[in-house]
Amino acid sequence: MKSLLIAVSSIAVLAGAASAQEGPFRIGAGYQAIDTDGATYDALTLRGSYDITPFFALEGDLLIGLGDESVTVGGTTFNSSIDYGVGLYGVAQYPLTEQFTVFARGGYIYADVEGSVGGLTVSSDIDGWAFGAGAEWAFNGPNAVRFDYTRYDFVNGNGNADAFGISYVRRF
C-alpha cells in the first residue's frame, strides 16, 4: 500500500512538472496604426498565442477598424475603412532575459475593407503575406507590454501596408 501511494504521488508530481513545462498561453489587446500609401488607419488588435517551445509560438490576430479615413484618388475623395482583419502567424522568439523577449513573425492575413463615395459603398476582401518583428517586456509577473511592427504585402495588386502596434499582454 505504501509503495502504491509513493507511485501515485510520483506520477502526480511528474504530471505537474510536465504541465508546467507546457508553453504558456498569452492574450492581449492594444492599438495598431496601419499606414498605407494613401491613409493611416487605426485598429484595435486582439491577440492570442501559444508558446510551443521557449523559441517558437503560434499566434492569431483579430483587427477591428476604428473609424474611417478620407482618401483622394484621381481628384475624387472617398471614405475608406478597415472593417476587420484576421491573421495567423508563426513566431520565432528569443528570451534575452526573464522579462524581455524579442521576436520575428510571419504569416497570412485576411481583411475586409470598405470604401464609399457619393452614397455608393463598396466592400472588398483583401489578403496577403504578413511579416514583422517586435519585443515584449514583462513588467510585473504575467503582465507585459508588447511593441511590434508588421508589414502586410497584399496579393492581387492590393498594395501593402506598415503597421506599428503597442499592446498589453497577459500570460497564463
GROMACS .gro file of C-alpha atoms in nm:
model
  172
    1MET     CA    1   0.000   0.000   0.000
    2LYS     CA    2   0.285   0.233   0.088
    3SER     CA    3   0.456   0.169  -0.248
    4LEU     CA    4   0.128   0.235  -0.432
    5LEU     CA    5   0.095   0.569  -0.252
    6ILE     CA    6   0.454   0.662  -0.342
    7ALA     CA    7   0.397   0.561  -0.706
    8VAL     CA    8   0.076   0.763  -0.734
    9SER     CA    9   0.245   1.063  -0.568
   10SER     CA   10   0.539   1.038  -0.807
   11ILE     CA   11   0.309   1.029  -1.108
   12ALA     CA   12   0.120   1.334  -0.980
   13VAL     CA   13   0.445   1.527  -0.929
   14LEU     CA   14   0.572   1.430  -1.275
   15ALA     CA   15   0.241   1.525  -1.436
   16GLY     CA   16   0.254   1.862  -1.262
   17ALA     CA   17   0.610   1.918  -1.383
   18ALA     CA   18   0.513   1.819  -1.737
   19SER     CA   19   0.222   2.061  -1.742
   20ALA     CA   20   0.447   2.336  -1.600
   21GLN     CA   21   0.678   2.283  -1.899
   22GLU     CA   22   0.395   2.336  -2.149
   23GLY     CA   23   0.423   2.664  -2.332
   24PRO     CA   24   0.225   2.945  -2.172
   25PHE     CA   25  -0.081   3.097  -2.327
   26ARG     CA   26  -0.095   3.471  -2.389
   27ILE     CA   27  -0.382   3.702  -2.463
   28GLY     CA   28  -0.354   4.069  -2.538
   29ALA     CA   29  -0.526   4.380  -2.659
   30GLY     CA   30  -0.387   4.700  -2.797
   31TYR     CA   31  -0.371   4.965  -3.065
   32GLN     CA   32  -0.227   4.944  -3.415
   33ALA     CA   33  -0.164   5.225  -3.666
   34ILE     CA   34  -0.179   5.082  -4.019
   35ASP     CA   35  -0.009   5.306  -4.274
   36THR     CA   36  -0.097   5.256  -4.641
   37ASP     CA   37   0.011   5.469  -4.936
   38GLY     CA   38  -0.296   5.691  -4.906
   39ALA     CA   39  -0.406   5.688  -4.541
   40THR     CA   40  -0.332   5.575  -4.188
   41TYR     CA   41  -0.597   5.357  -4.023
   42ASP     CA   42  -0.649   5.296  -3.652
   43ALA     CA   43  -0.729   4.945  -3.533
   44LEU     CA   44  -0.797   4.760  -3.211
   45THR     CA   45  -0.584   4.446  -3.200
   46LEU     CA   46  -0.690   4.136  -3.008
   47ARG     CA   47  -0.426   3.864  -2.998
   48GLY     CA   48  -0.385   3.513  -2.866
   49SER     CA   49  -0.074   3.298  -2.877
   50TYR     CA   50   0.065   2.971  -2.753
   51ASP     CA   51   0.434   2.908  -2.688
   52ILE     CA   52   0.513   2.565  -2.830
   53THR     CA   53   0.873   2.598  -2.707
   54PRO     CA   54   1.060   2.889  -2.549
   55PHE     CA   55   1.173   2.974  -2.904
   56PHE     CA   56   0.862   2.913  -3.119
   57ALA     CA   57   0.495   3.013  -3.087
   58LEU     CA   58   0.175   3.022  -3.289
   59GLU     CA   59  -0.020   3.346  -3.285
   60GLY     CA   60  -0.355   3.474  -3.408
   61ASP     CA   61  -0.466   3.836  -3.451
   62LEU     CA   62  -0.807   3.995  -3.485
   63LEU     CA   63  -0.802   4.355  -3.608
   64ILE     CA   64  -1.109   4.572  -3.567
   65GLY     CA   65  -1.105   4.900  -3.756
   66LEU     CA   66  -1.165   5.218  -3.556
   67GLY     CA   67  -1.326   5.483  -3.776
   68ASP     CA   68  -1.256   5.570  -4.136
   69GLU     CA   69  -1.021   5.787  -4.338
   70SER     CA   70  -1.072   6.028  -4.628
   71VAL     CA   71  -0.861   5.929  -4.926
   72THR     CA   72  -0.822   6.121  -5.252
   73VAL     CA   73  -0.757   5.923  -5.569
   74GLY     CA   74  -0.753   6.095  -5.909
   75GLY     CA   75  -0.925   6.407  -5.775
   76THR     CA   76  -1.208   6.209  -5.611
   77THR     CA   77  -1.227   6.195  -5.233
   78PHE     CA   78  -1.386   5.892  -5.070
   79ASN     CA   79  -1.407   5.743  -4.723
   80SER     CA   80  -1.242   5.411  -4.658
   81SER     CA   81  -1.216   5.186  -4.354
   82ILE     CA   82  -1.092   4.853  -4.231
   83ASP     CA   83  -1.390   4.653  -4.105
   84TYR     CA   84  -1.182   4.366  -3.965
   85GLY     CA   85  -0.876   4.154  -4.029
   86VAL     CA   86  -0.775   3.804  -3.918
   87GLY     CA   87  -0.413   3.685  -3.922
   88LEU     CA   88  -0.231   3.365  -3.829
   89TYR     CA   89   0.146   3.364  -3.764
   90GLY     CA   90   0.442   3.151  -3.675
   91VAL     CA   91   0.665   3.332  -3.425
   92ALA     CA   92   1.039   3.280  -3.368
   93GLN     CA   93   1.124   3.431  -3.031
   94TYR     CA   94   1.432   3.467  -2.819
   95PRO     CA   95   1.413   3.549  -2.447
   96LEU     CA   96   1.703   3.785  -2.375
   97THR     CA   97   1.617   3.789  -2.003
   98GLU     CA   98   1.327   3.658  -1.795
   99GLN     CA   99   1.147   3.987  -1.855
  100PHE     CA  100   1.248   4.079  -2.212
  101THR     CA  101   1.185   3.881  -2.532
  102VAL     CA  102   1.247   3.976  -2.896
  103PHE     CA  103   1.063   3.806  -3.180
  104ALA     CA  104   1.010   3.782  -3.554
  105ARG     CA  105   0.686   3.659  -3.703
  106GLY     CA  106   0.547   3.561  -4.041
  107GLY     CA  107   0.207   3.452  -4.160
  108TYR     CA  108  -0.101   3.536  -4.360
  109ILE     CA  109  -0.379   3.792  -4.314
  110TYR     CA  110  -0.731   3.824  -4.448
  111ALA     CA  111  -0.913   4.158  -4.417
  112ASP     CA  112  -1.245   4.310  -4.510
  113VAL     CA  113  -1.219   4.674  -4.621
  114GLU     CA  114  -1.480   4.924  -4.729
  115GLY     CA  115  -1.491   5.241  -4.937
  116SER     CA  116  -1.774   5.487  -5.004
  117VAL     CA  117  -1.825   5.789  -5.224
  118GLY     CA  118  -2.146   5.975  -5.318
  119GLY     CA  119  -2.374   5.730  -5.138
  120LEU     CA  120  -2.218   5.424  -5.305
  121THR     CA  121  -2.042   5.179  -5.072
  122VAL     CA  122  -1.816   4.901  -5.191
  123SER     CA  123  -1.680   4.626  -4.967
  124SER     CA  124  -1.382   4.415  -5.066
  125ASP     CA  125  -1.179   4.129  -4.924
  126ILE     CA  126  -0.801   4.151  -4.935
  127ASP     CA  127  -0.543   3.901  -4.821
  128GLY     CA  128  -0.170   3.853  -4.828
  129TRP     CA  129   0.152   3.776  -4.654
  130ALA     CA  130   0.246   3.945  -4.330
  131PHE     CA  131   0.582   3.956  -4.152
  132GLY     CA  132   0.741   4.164  -3.882
  133ALA     CA  133   0.931   4.188  -3.556
  134GLY     CA  134   0.899   4.328  -3.208
  135ALA     CA  135   0.972   4.300  -2.839
  136GLU     CA  136   0.779   4.210  -2.527
  137TRP     CA  137   0.865   4.333  -2.179
  138ALA     CA  138   0.715   4.158  -1.875
  139PHE     CA  139   0.694   4.447  -1.629
  140ASN     CA  140   0.512   4.266  -1.349
  141GLY     CA  141   0.490   3.886  -1.337
  142PRO     CA  142   0.244   3.770  -1.605
  143ASN     CA  143   0.175   4.128  -1.722
  144ALA     CA  144   0.366   4.256  -2.022
  145VAL     CA  145   0.370   4.530  -2.282
  146ARG     CA  146   0.443   4.447  -2.645
  147PHE     CA  147   0.576   4.670  -2.923
  148ASP     CA  148   0.565   4.537  -3.279
  149TYR     CA  149   0.596   4.618  -3.646
  150THR     CA  150   0.417   4.419  -3.918
  151ARG     CA  151   0.447   4.455  -4.295
  152TYR     CA  152   0.137   4.350  -4.490
  153ASP     CA  153   0.208   4.255  -4.851
  154PHE     CA  154  -0.135   4.204  -5.009
  155VAL     CA  155  -0.176   3.986  -5.318
  156ASN     CA  156  -0.355   4.064  -5.648
  157GLY     CA  157  -0.223   4.420  -5.672
  158ASN     CA  158  -0.389   4.534  -5.349
  159GLY     CA  159  -0.075   4.713  -5.228
  160ASN     CA  160   0.097   4.692  -4.894
  161ALA     CA  161   0.088   4.850  -4.551
  162ASP     CA  162   0.312   4.906  -4.250
  163ALA     CA  163   0.159   4.857  -3.905
  164PHE     CA  164   0.302   4.975  -3.574
  165GLY     CA  165   0.144   4.846  -3.257
  166ILE     CA  166   0.151   4.858  -2.879
  167SER     CA  167  -0.049   4.621  -2.663
  168TYR     CA  168  -0.098   4.483  -2.316
  169VAL     CA  169  -0.024   4.109  -2.281
  170ARG     CA  170  -0.131   3.870  -2.005
  171ARG     CA  171   0.040   3.533  -1.971
  172PHE     CA  172  -0.127   3.232  -1.813
   0.00000   0.00000   0.00000
